Structure formats: structure tokens, C-alpha cells
């Protein structure tokens, strides 16, 4: 199929293709790449007008119709992905599209594998097929969930994988096939083993945003209680805009490699709750319940990442503190409620 692109290939602007452009990371990465002068192409499962609305809702004034073009695609549709890569001829591609919710992956394991495993194969195979016409540098959105239940912390790039849920298993395939194509075909691909990263743009189905949204609503008298699954868990939580900067830095290196992106700090979920509810003058112990029906069949262990390699080679370090992150998310939800934009 012949697809046309809006920014001509003769333009000086470097071209970046982002799958999952409407997601949390896709929206921040779009802003970063526009600032750096790229023409940005994105894929979404939604039809282009709906994808445009979703993206503009997050990036607001950064929207630039002359430098952004959206394509509709299912990630596992290898020919469609190839057609898009062939039309765009990107210099860089950021493969972020995924069914990224761990809990949902237990309910929809086949959809998760289609999007995450087959989807990554579709993209990396397109990058391989187009290489003679256009060498493409690829970022693959890997995850700390690969470590599952590690024996050591903090984890490094050498820590063995032990995926504990269908999401992590699908991402383990994506990691392995990326290394395979790098070694077998010389594809330039970097796996970013990113630990949890959050922001006011996090989808409300994720526990952090569920908490900050509930704190805002409870304080405003719009909700009485919050039901969570396990509360005795914790994570290494960072700030999403900093994590998309790490993605870009990886693709500027002369050789492709895999990097952990993390804060090397582990915080219990109860600390997240403490900070979030204190921000609105409440105590979470008065209004949060732990419901066994919301618990996952298996939980991960202590995921805490050593980002020294990213620091030493990419010059990347996290800057936003855990408290600043939580408070920023709560403040954004309070403000949304004030404006009547609760989602
Ligand atoms: P996200 O907000 O869930 O965005 C992913 C996007 O992928 C969605 O907005 C969706 O956009 C698209 N998508 C395509 N097929 C899908 C399917 N079958 N089910 C659900 N969504 C599908 O994720 P993110 O937080 O931006 O993360 C970006 C990438 O980094 C993902 O690959 C994620 O697994 C990985 N990662 C994230 C974190 C984190 O803490 N955020 C940590 C480690 C790794 P459309 O609906 O427009 O198609």
C-alpha cells in the first residue's frame, strides 16, 4: 500500500516514528523531539482524528500540524507496520506501543502477546527490511518487570531475568528478539530497561494515578473510599519526562546497547499513599481498603535499578525526587477537578 507523508523527505528535519504515541511516554517524547527539530510520525490503534484529539489533549500548544503525522495501525499487523516504515523512512523509531498493564495481562494474555511480542517483531523486522534504503535506529521499550523476583538489588544489566506475569513474558520475547536481530543482522536497536515512571499523564488504571486521582476526589467530597489490591508492595518510581530523554540519548550513541533507567530508590506503596493524601490534608488509613479480589496471581519482588551505566555512558541521571513526583501528580488531579476535567 502506498502511504504518503506530510513532511517531505527532502526536508532537513530528522524523522522519528513513535508507536503508541498517545500513551504517557509517547506524548512526552513527541514534545521532546519537536523541541529538538524532528518531524514526528506516530501510530495508534485509533483512527487519526481520535488519535490527534488524544495527543493534543496532552501536549496542548506543542501540537504542530506541519510536523506531526499520525497513522492508524495494530502493532501486530506486520505488513501495515512495514508500509508505515517504508513511507516514513525514519532515522529513529521509538517502539513504545504495548498492552502495558500488568494486571490486565493476566486477563488478556493473548492480546498482550500479540501487541508486545508480535508487535516488536513486526517493527524490528520492518527496520531490518528497510535497512539498505534507510538505516533506522530503534528504541525498544523494555521493562524492570523482566527481573520479576530478583535475588539481588539493585539490579544491573547483568541481573538474570525471571518474568512473573504475561506482560513481562511478552516483553522478555521483545528483548530477546531485539538482541537477536542486533547480533544476526546488525540492526541498531537499544533496549531501555525502564523502571516504573509516572506523571500526571499516567492512565488512571495504574495504581499511582488511581491514588492521586482518588486523593483529589476524596478531598473534594466527590468520592468516599479507594479500593486497591495489595498495599504491601513497592517500586522504584521515576518521572516520565526524564525517562523519554534517556530513550533519545540511547539512540545518539555510536553503538547500540541496553541500559537500565531507574532511580535506584525503592519506596513502599504506603509511602506513596502517605505523601499523596497528606498533600490534600487527609490520612489514607481512613479511606483506603485493600481488596483481595484486586490482587494479582503473582507479585514481583524488590525491583530497584542501578542506573550507573546510563549515567556513565549517556550522562543521564534522575532529577525529580519521589516526593516531588507524587505531589506534582496530586496537584495536577486537584487542578483537573477544579477545572471540571475529571477523567
Ligand atoms: P501506555 O501509556 O500504556 O501507552 C502505550 C500505548 O500503546 C497506548 O496508549 C496505546 O495507544 C498503544 N497500544 C497499542 N496496542 C495496544 C494494546 N493492545 N493494548 C493497549 N495499548 C495498546 O504506556 P507508557 O507508560 O507510555 O509506556 C510506553 C512503553 O514503555 C510501553 O511499551 C510500556 O510497556 C513500556 N514501559 C513503561 C513503563 C512505565 O512505568 N510507564 C515502565 C517500563 C516499560 P492507542 O490506544 O492510541 O493505540
Coordinates of C-alpha atoms and ligand atoms in Angstrom, one line a residue:
X1 CA 0.0 0.0 0.0
X2 CA 1.3 3.5 -0.9
X3 CA 1.1 5.9 2.1
X4 CA 2.1 9.5 1.7
X5 CA 4.0 11.5 4.3
X6 CA 3.2 15.2 5.1
X7 CA 6.8 16.3 5.8
X8 CA 8.8 15.8 2.6
X9 CA 11.8 13.6 2.8
X10 CA 13.9 16.4 1.3
X11 CA 13.3 18.5 4.4
X12 CA 16.4 18.8 6.7
X13 CA 14.4 17.7 9.7
X14 CA 15.3 14.3 11.1
X15 CA 12.3 11.9 11.1
X16 CA 11.2 9.9 14.2
X17 CA 8.5 7.3 14.2
X18 CA 6.8 6.6 17.6
X19 CA 4.5 3.6 18.1
X20 CA 2.0 4.1 21.0
X21 CA 2.3 7.9 20.5
X22 CA -0.9 8.6 22.5
X23 CA 0.5 6.9 25.6
X24 CA 2.1 8.6 28.6
X25 CA 5.7 8.3 27.2
X26 CA 4.7 8.9 23.6
X27 CA 3.2 12.3 24.4
X28 CA 6.3 13.4 26.3
X29 CA 8.6 12.0 23.7
X30 CA 6.7 13.9 21.0
X31 CA 7.3 17.2 22.8
X32 CA 11.0 16.4 23.3
X33 CA 11.5 15.5 19.7
X34 CA 9.6 18.5 18.3
X35 CA 11.8 20.8 20.5
X36 CA 14.8 19.1 19.0
X37 CA 13.6 19.8 15.5
X38 CA 12.3 16.4 14.4
X39 CA 9.4 15.6 12.2
X40 CA 7.3 13.2 14.3
X41 CA 5.2 10.3 12.9
X42 CA 3.1 8.2 15.2
X43 CA 1.0 5.1 15.2
X44 CA -2.1 4.5 17.3
X45 CA -4.9 1.9 17.0
X46 CA -7.4 4.8 16.9
X47 CA -8.4 6.4 13.6
X48 CA -6.2 9.5 13.0
X49 CA -8.7 12.2 14.2
X50 CA -9.3 10.4 17.5
X51 CA -5.5 9.8 17.9
X52 CA -4.9 13.5 17.2
X53 CA -7.5 14.5 19.9
X54 CA -5.9 12.2 22.4
X55 CA -2.4 13.6 21.7
X56 CA -3.4 17.3 21.6
X57 CA -5.2 16.9 24.9
X58 CA -1.9 16.1 26.5
X59 CA 0.6 18.2 24.5
X60 CA -1.6 21.3 24.0
X61 CA 0.3 24.1 22.4
X62 CA 3.2 21.8 21.3
X63 CA 0.9 20.4 18.6
X64 CA 2.4 21.3 15.2
X65 CA 0.3 20.1 12.3
X66 CA 3.1 20.7 9.9
X67 CA 5.5 18.4 11.8
X68 CA 3.3 15.6 13.2
X69 CA 1.6 12.9 11.2
X70 CA -0.4 10.0 12.6
X71 CA -1.2 6.6 11.2
X72 CA -3.7 4.0 12.3
X73 CA -2.1 0.6 12.9
X74 CA -2.4 -2.5 15.0
X75 CA 1.1 -3.3 16.3
X76 CA 1.0 -7.0 15.3
X77 CA 0.0 -6.2 11.7
X78 CA 3.5 -6.7 10.2
X79 CA 2.6 -5.5 6.7
X80 CA 0.9 -2.4 7.9
X81 CA 3.9 -1.6 10.1
X82 CA 6.3 -2.2 7.2
X83 CA 4.2 0.1 4.9
X84 CA 4.4 2.9 7.5
X85 CA 8.2 2.4 8.0
X86 CA 8.6 2.4 4.2
X87 CA 6.6 5.6 3.8
X88 CA 8.2 7.5 6.6
X89 CA 11.8 6.2 6.2
X90 CA 12.5 7.2 9.8
X91 CA 16.0 7.9 11.1
X92 CA 14.9 6.8 14.5
X93 CA 12.0 4.7 15.7
X94 CA 10.7 4.5 19.3
X95 CA 8.7 1.4 19.8
X96 CA 6.6 2.3 22.8
X97 CA 3.2 0.8 21.8
X98 CA 2.2 -2.0 24.0
X99 CA -0.5 -3.5 26.2
X100 CA 1.4 -2.2 29.2
X101 CA -0.8 -3.0 32.1
X102 CA 0.5 -5.9 34.2
X103 CA -2.8 -6.7 35.9
X104 CA -4.7 -6.7 32.5
X105 CA -2.1 -9.1 31.1
X106 CA -3.4 -11.8 33.3
X107 CA -6.9 -11.2 31.9
X108 CA -5.8 -10.8 28.3
X109 CA -2.6 -12.7 27.8
X110 CA -3.2 -13.3 24.1
X111 CA -3.8 -9.7 23.3
X112 CA -0.7 -8.8 25.4
X113 CA 1.5 -11.2 23.5
X114 CA 0.1 -10.0 20.1
X115 CA 0.8 -6.4 20.9
X116 CA 4.0 -6.7 22.8
X117 CA 5.8 -9.7 21.3
X118 CA 4.5 -9.9 17.8
X119 CA 4.3 -6.1 17.7
X120 CA 8.0 -5.8 18.4
X121 CA 8.9 -8.4 15.9
X122 CA 6.8 -6.6 13.3
X123 CA 8.7 -3.3 13.9
X124 CA 12.2 -4.8 14.1
X125 CA 11.7 -6.9 11.0
X126 CA 10.5 -3.8 9.2
X127 CA 13.6 -2.0 10.3
X128 CA 15.7 -4.9 9.0
X129 CA 13.9 -5.0 5.6
X130 CA 14.3 -1.3 5.0
X131 CA 18.0 -1.1 6.1
X132 CA 19.5 -0.8 2.7
X133 CA 17.3 2.1 1.7
X134 CA 17.3 3.8 5.1
X135 CA 19.3 2.8 8.2
X136 CA 17.0 3.2 11.2
X137 CA 18.0 3.4 14.9
X138 CA 15.4 1.6 17.1
X139 CA 14.5 2.0 20.7
X140 CA 12.7 -0.9 22.3
X141 CA 10.6 -0.2 25.4
X142 CA 11.8 -2.8 27.8
X143 CA 10.9 -3.1 31.5
X144 CA 12.1 -3.8 35.0
X145 CA 9.3 -6.4 35.1
X146 CA 11.8 -8.7 33.3
X147 CA 13.6 -9.2 36.6
X148 CA 10.4 -10.3 38.3
X149 CA 11.6 -11.8 41.5
X150 CA 15.3 -10.9 41.7
X151 CA 17.7 -12.3 44.2
X152 CA 19.8 -9.1 44.3
X153 CA 19.1 -5.4 44.4
X154 CA 19.8 -3.0 42.9
X155 CA 19.6 -4.9 39.6
X156 CA 22.1 -4.2 36.8
X157 CA 22.0 -5.0 33.1
X158 CA 23.6 -8.4 34.1
X159 CA 21.0 -9.5 36.5
X160 CA 19.1 -12.6 35.3
X161 CA 15.5 -12.3 34.1
X162 CA 12.7 -14.0 35.9
X163 CA 9.4 -12.7 34.4
X164 CA 6.4 -13.3 36.7
X165 CA 3.4 -12.2 34.6
X166 CA 2.2 -12.4 30.9
X167 CA 3.2 -8.8 30.4
X168 CA 6.8 -9.5 31.5
X169 CA 6.9 -12.7 29.4
X170 CA 5.9 -10.9 26.3
X171 CA 8.5 -8.2 27.0
X172 CA 11.1 -10.8 27.5
X173 CA 10.5 -12.0 24.0
X174 CA 10.7 -8.4 22.7
X175 CA 14.0 -8.0 24.5
X176 CA 15.4 -11.3 23.2
X177 CA 14.3 -10.8 19.6
X178 CA 15.9 -7.3 19.6
X179 CA 19.2 -8.7 20.8
X180 CA 18.9 -11.5 18.2
X181 CA 18.3 -9.0 15.3
X182 CA 21.2 -6.8 16.6
X183 CA 23.6 -9.8 16.6
X184 CA 22.3 -11.6 13.5
X185 CA 21.5 -8.7 11.1
X186 CA 23.4 -5.8 12.7
X187 CA 20.2 -3.8 13.4
X188 CA 20.8 -0.8 15.5
X189 CA 18.4 -1.4 18.5
X190 CA 18.7 -0.4 22.1
X191 CA 16.6 -2.0 24.9
X192 CA 15.8 0.6 27.6
X193 CA 15.1 -1.5 30.8
X194 CA 13.0 1.2 32.3
X195 CA 11.6 1.0 35.9
X196 CA 8.2 2.4 36.7
X197 CA 7.8 6.0 35.7
X198 CA 4.8 8.2 36.4
X199 CA 3.4 11.6 35.7
X200 CA 0.1 13.5 35.7
X201 CA -0.4 11.9 32.2
X202 CA -0.4 8.3 33.6
X203 CA -3.5 6.4 32.7
X204 CA -5.9 6.3 35.7
X205 CA -5.9 2.5 35.6
X206 CA -2.4 2.4 37.0
X207 CA -2.1 2.4 40.8
X208 CA -0.2 5.6 41.2
X209 CA -2.7 7.7 39.2
X210 CA -5.6 5.8 40.8
X211 CA -4.3 7.0 44.2
X212 CA -3.6 10.6 43.2
X213 CA -7.0 10.9 41.4
X214 CA -8.8 9.4 44.5
X215 CA -6.9 11.7 46.9
X216 CA -8.1 14.7 44.9
X217 CA -11.7 13.4 44.7
X218 CA -11.9 12.4 48.3
X219 CA -10.6 15.8 49.4
X220 CA -13.3 17.4 47.2
X221 CA -16.0 15.2 48.6
X222 CA -16.6 13.5 45.2
X223 CA -15.5 10.0 46.3
X224 CA -15.6 8.3 49.7
X225 CA -13.2 5.4 49.6
X226 CA -10.5 3.9 47.4
X227 CA -10.1 0.1 46.8
X228 CA -6.7 -1.1 46.0
X229 CA -5.1 -4.6 45.5
X230 CA -2.0 -5.3 47.6
X231 CA -0.7 -2.4 49.6
X232 CA 2.4 -4.2 50.9
X233 CA 4.3 -3.7 47.7
X234 CA 6.8 -1.1 46.5
X235 CA 8.6 0.1 43.4
X236 CA 11.5 2.2 42.0
X237 CA 9.4 5.2 40.7
X238 CA 10.8 7.9 38.4
X239 CA 9.4 10.9 36.5
X240 CA 8.3 10.1 32.9
X241 CA 9.7 13.1 31.0
X242 CA 13.2 12.3 32.3
X243 CA 12.8 8.7 31.1
X244 CA 11.9 9.7 27.5
X245 CA 15.1 11.9 27.5
X246 CA 17.1 8.7 28.3
X247 CA 15.5 6.9 25.3
X248 CA 16.6 9.7 23.0
X249 CA 20.1 9.7 24.5
X250 CA 20.5 5.9 23.8
X251 CA 19.9 6.4 20.1
X252 CA 22.5 9.1 19.8
X253 CA 25.3 6.7 20.8
X254 CA 27.7 5.3 18.2
X255 CA 26.9 1.7 19.1
X256 CA 23.6 0.2 20.2
X257 CA 23.4 -1.2 23.7
X258 CA 20.9 -2.0 26.6
X259 CA 20.5 0.3 29.6
X260 CA 18.7 0.4 32.9
X261 CA 16.8 3.6 33.5
X262 CA 15.8 3.9 37.2
X263 CA 16.3 6.0 40.3
X264 CA 18.0 3.3 42.5
X265 CA 15.5 4.2 45.2
X266 CA 12.8 1.8 46.4
X267 CA 9.7 3.1 48.0
X268 CA 6.8 1.2 49.6
X269 CA 3.3 2.0 48.2
X270 CA 2.3 3.1 51.7
X271 CA 4.8 6.0 51.4
X272 CA 3.2 7.0 48.1
X273 CA -0.2 6.9 49.9
X274 CA 1.3 8.9 52.8
X275 CA 2.5 11.7 50.6
X276 CA -0.5 11.8 48.3
X277 CA -3.1 12.0 51.0
X278 CA -1.0 14.4 53.1
X279 CA -0.9 16.7 50.1
X280 CA -4.7 17.1 50.4
X281 CA -4.8 17.2 54.2
X282 CA -6.1 13.6 54.6
X283 CA -4.9 10.3 56.1
X284 CA -5.2 7.4 53.7
X285 CA -5.7 4.9 56.5
X286 CA -9.2 6.5 57.0
X287 CA -10.3 5.8 53.4
X288 CA -8.3 3.2 51.6
X289 CA -9.2 -0.6 51.5
X290 CA -7.2 -3.5 50.3
X291 CA -9.5 -5.8 48.3
X292 CA -8.2 -9.4 47.8
X293 CA -10.2 -9.6 44.5
X294 CA -8.0 -6.9 43.1
X295 CA -4.7 -8.8 43.9
X296 CA -2.7 -10.3 41.1
X297 CA -1.9 -14.0 40.9
X298 CA 1.8 -13.3 41.5
X299 CA 3.6 -10.2 42.5
X300 CA 7.1 -9.0 41.7
X301 CA 10.0 -8.8 44.2
X302 CA 12.1 -5.8 45.1
X303 CA 12.6 -4.0 41.7
X304 CA 15.3 -1.4 42.3
X305 CA 17.5 -0.4 39.4
X306 CA 21.2 0.6 39.3
X307 CA 21.4 3.2 36.5
X308 CA 25.2 3.7 36.7
X309 CA 25.7 2.5 33.1
X310 CA 23.2 5.1 31.8
X311 CA 24.8 7.8 34.0
X312 CA 28.3 7.0 32.8
X313 CA 27.6 6.4 29.1
X314 CA 24.6 8.6 28.4
X315 CA 25.2 11.4 31.0
X316 CA 21.7 10.6 32.3
X317 CA 20.5 10.8 36.0
X318 CA 17.1 11.2 37.5
X319 CA 16.4 14.7 38.9
X320 CA 12.8 14.7 40.3
X321 CA 12.5 13.4 43.8
X322 CA 9.9 10.8 44.8
X323 CA 8.1 13.4 47.0
X324 CA 8.1 16.0 44.1
X325 CA 6.7 13.4 41.7
X326 CA 3.8 12.3 44.0
X327 CA 2.9 15.9 44.9
X328 CA 3.0 17.0 41.3
X329 CA 0.6 14.2 40.3
X330 CA -1.8 15.1 43.2
X331 CA -1.7 18.8 42.4
X332 CA -2.5 18.1 38.7
X333 CA -5.5 16.0 39.7
X334 CA -6.7 18.6 42.1
X335 CA -6.4 21.2 39.3
X336 CA -8.2 19.0 36.8
X337 CA -11.1 18.6 39.3
X338 CA -11.2 22.4 39.8
X339 CA -11.5 22.9 36.0
X340 CA -14.2 20.2 35.8
X341 CA -11.9 17.9 33.7
X342 CA -12.0 14.8 35.8
X343 CA -11.3 11.7 33.6
Ligands
LIG1 P1 0.9 3.5 27.8 O1 0.5 4.8 28.4 O2 0.1 2.3 28.1 O3 0.9 3.7 26.2 C1 1.0 2.6 25.3 C2 0.2 2.9 24.1 O4 0.2 1.7 23.3 C3 -1.3 3.1 24.4 O5 -1.6 4.4 24.6 C4 -2.0 2.5 23.1 O6 -2.3 3.6 22.3 C5 -0.9 1.7 22.4 N1 -1.4 0.3 22.2 C6 -1.2 -0.4 21.1 N2 -1.7 -1.7 21.2 C7 -2.2 -1.8 22.4 C8 -2.9 -2.8 23.1 N3 -3.2 -4.0 22.6 N4 -3.4 -2.5 24.4 C9 -3.2 -1.3 24.9 N5 -2.5 -0.3 24.3 C10 -2.0 -0.5 23.1 O7 2.4 3.1 28.1 P2 3.6 4.1 28.6 O8 3.6 4.2 30.0 O9 3.6 5.2 27.7 O10 4.8 3.1 28.3 C11 5.5 3.1 27.0 C12 6.2 1.8 26.8 O11 7.2 1.7 27.8 C13 5.3 0.6 26.8 O12 5.8 -0.3 25.9 C14 5.5 0.1 28.3 O13 5.3 -1.3 28.3 C15 6.9 0.4 28.5 N6 7.3 0.7 29.9 C16 6.6 1.6 30.6 C17 6.9 1.8 31.9 C18 6.2 2.8 32.8 O14 6.3 2.8 34.0 N7 5.4 3.7 32.2 C19 8.0 1.1 32.5 C20 8.7 0.2 31.7 C21 8.3 0.0 30.4 P3 -3.6 3.6 21.3 O15 -4.8 3.3 22.2 O16 -3.6 5.0 20.8 O17 -3.3 2.6 20.3

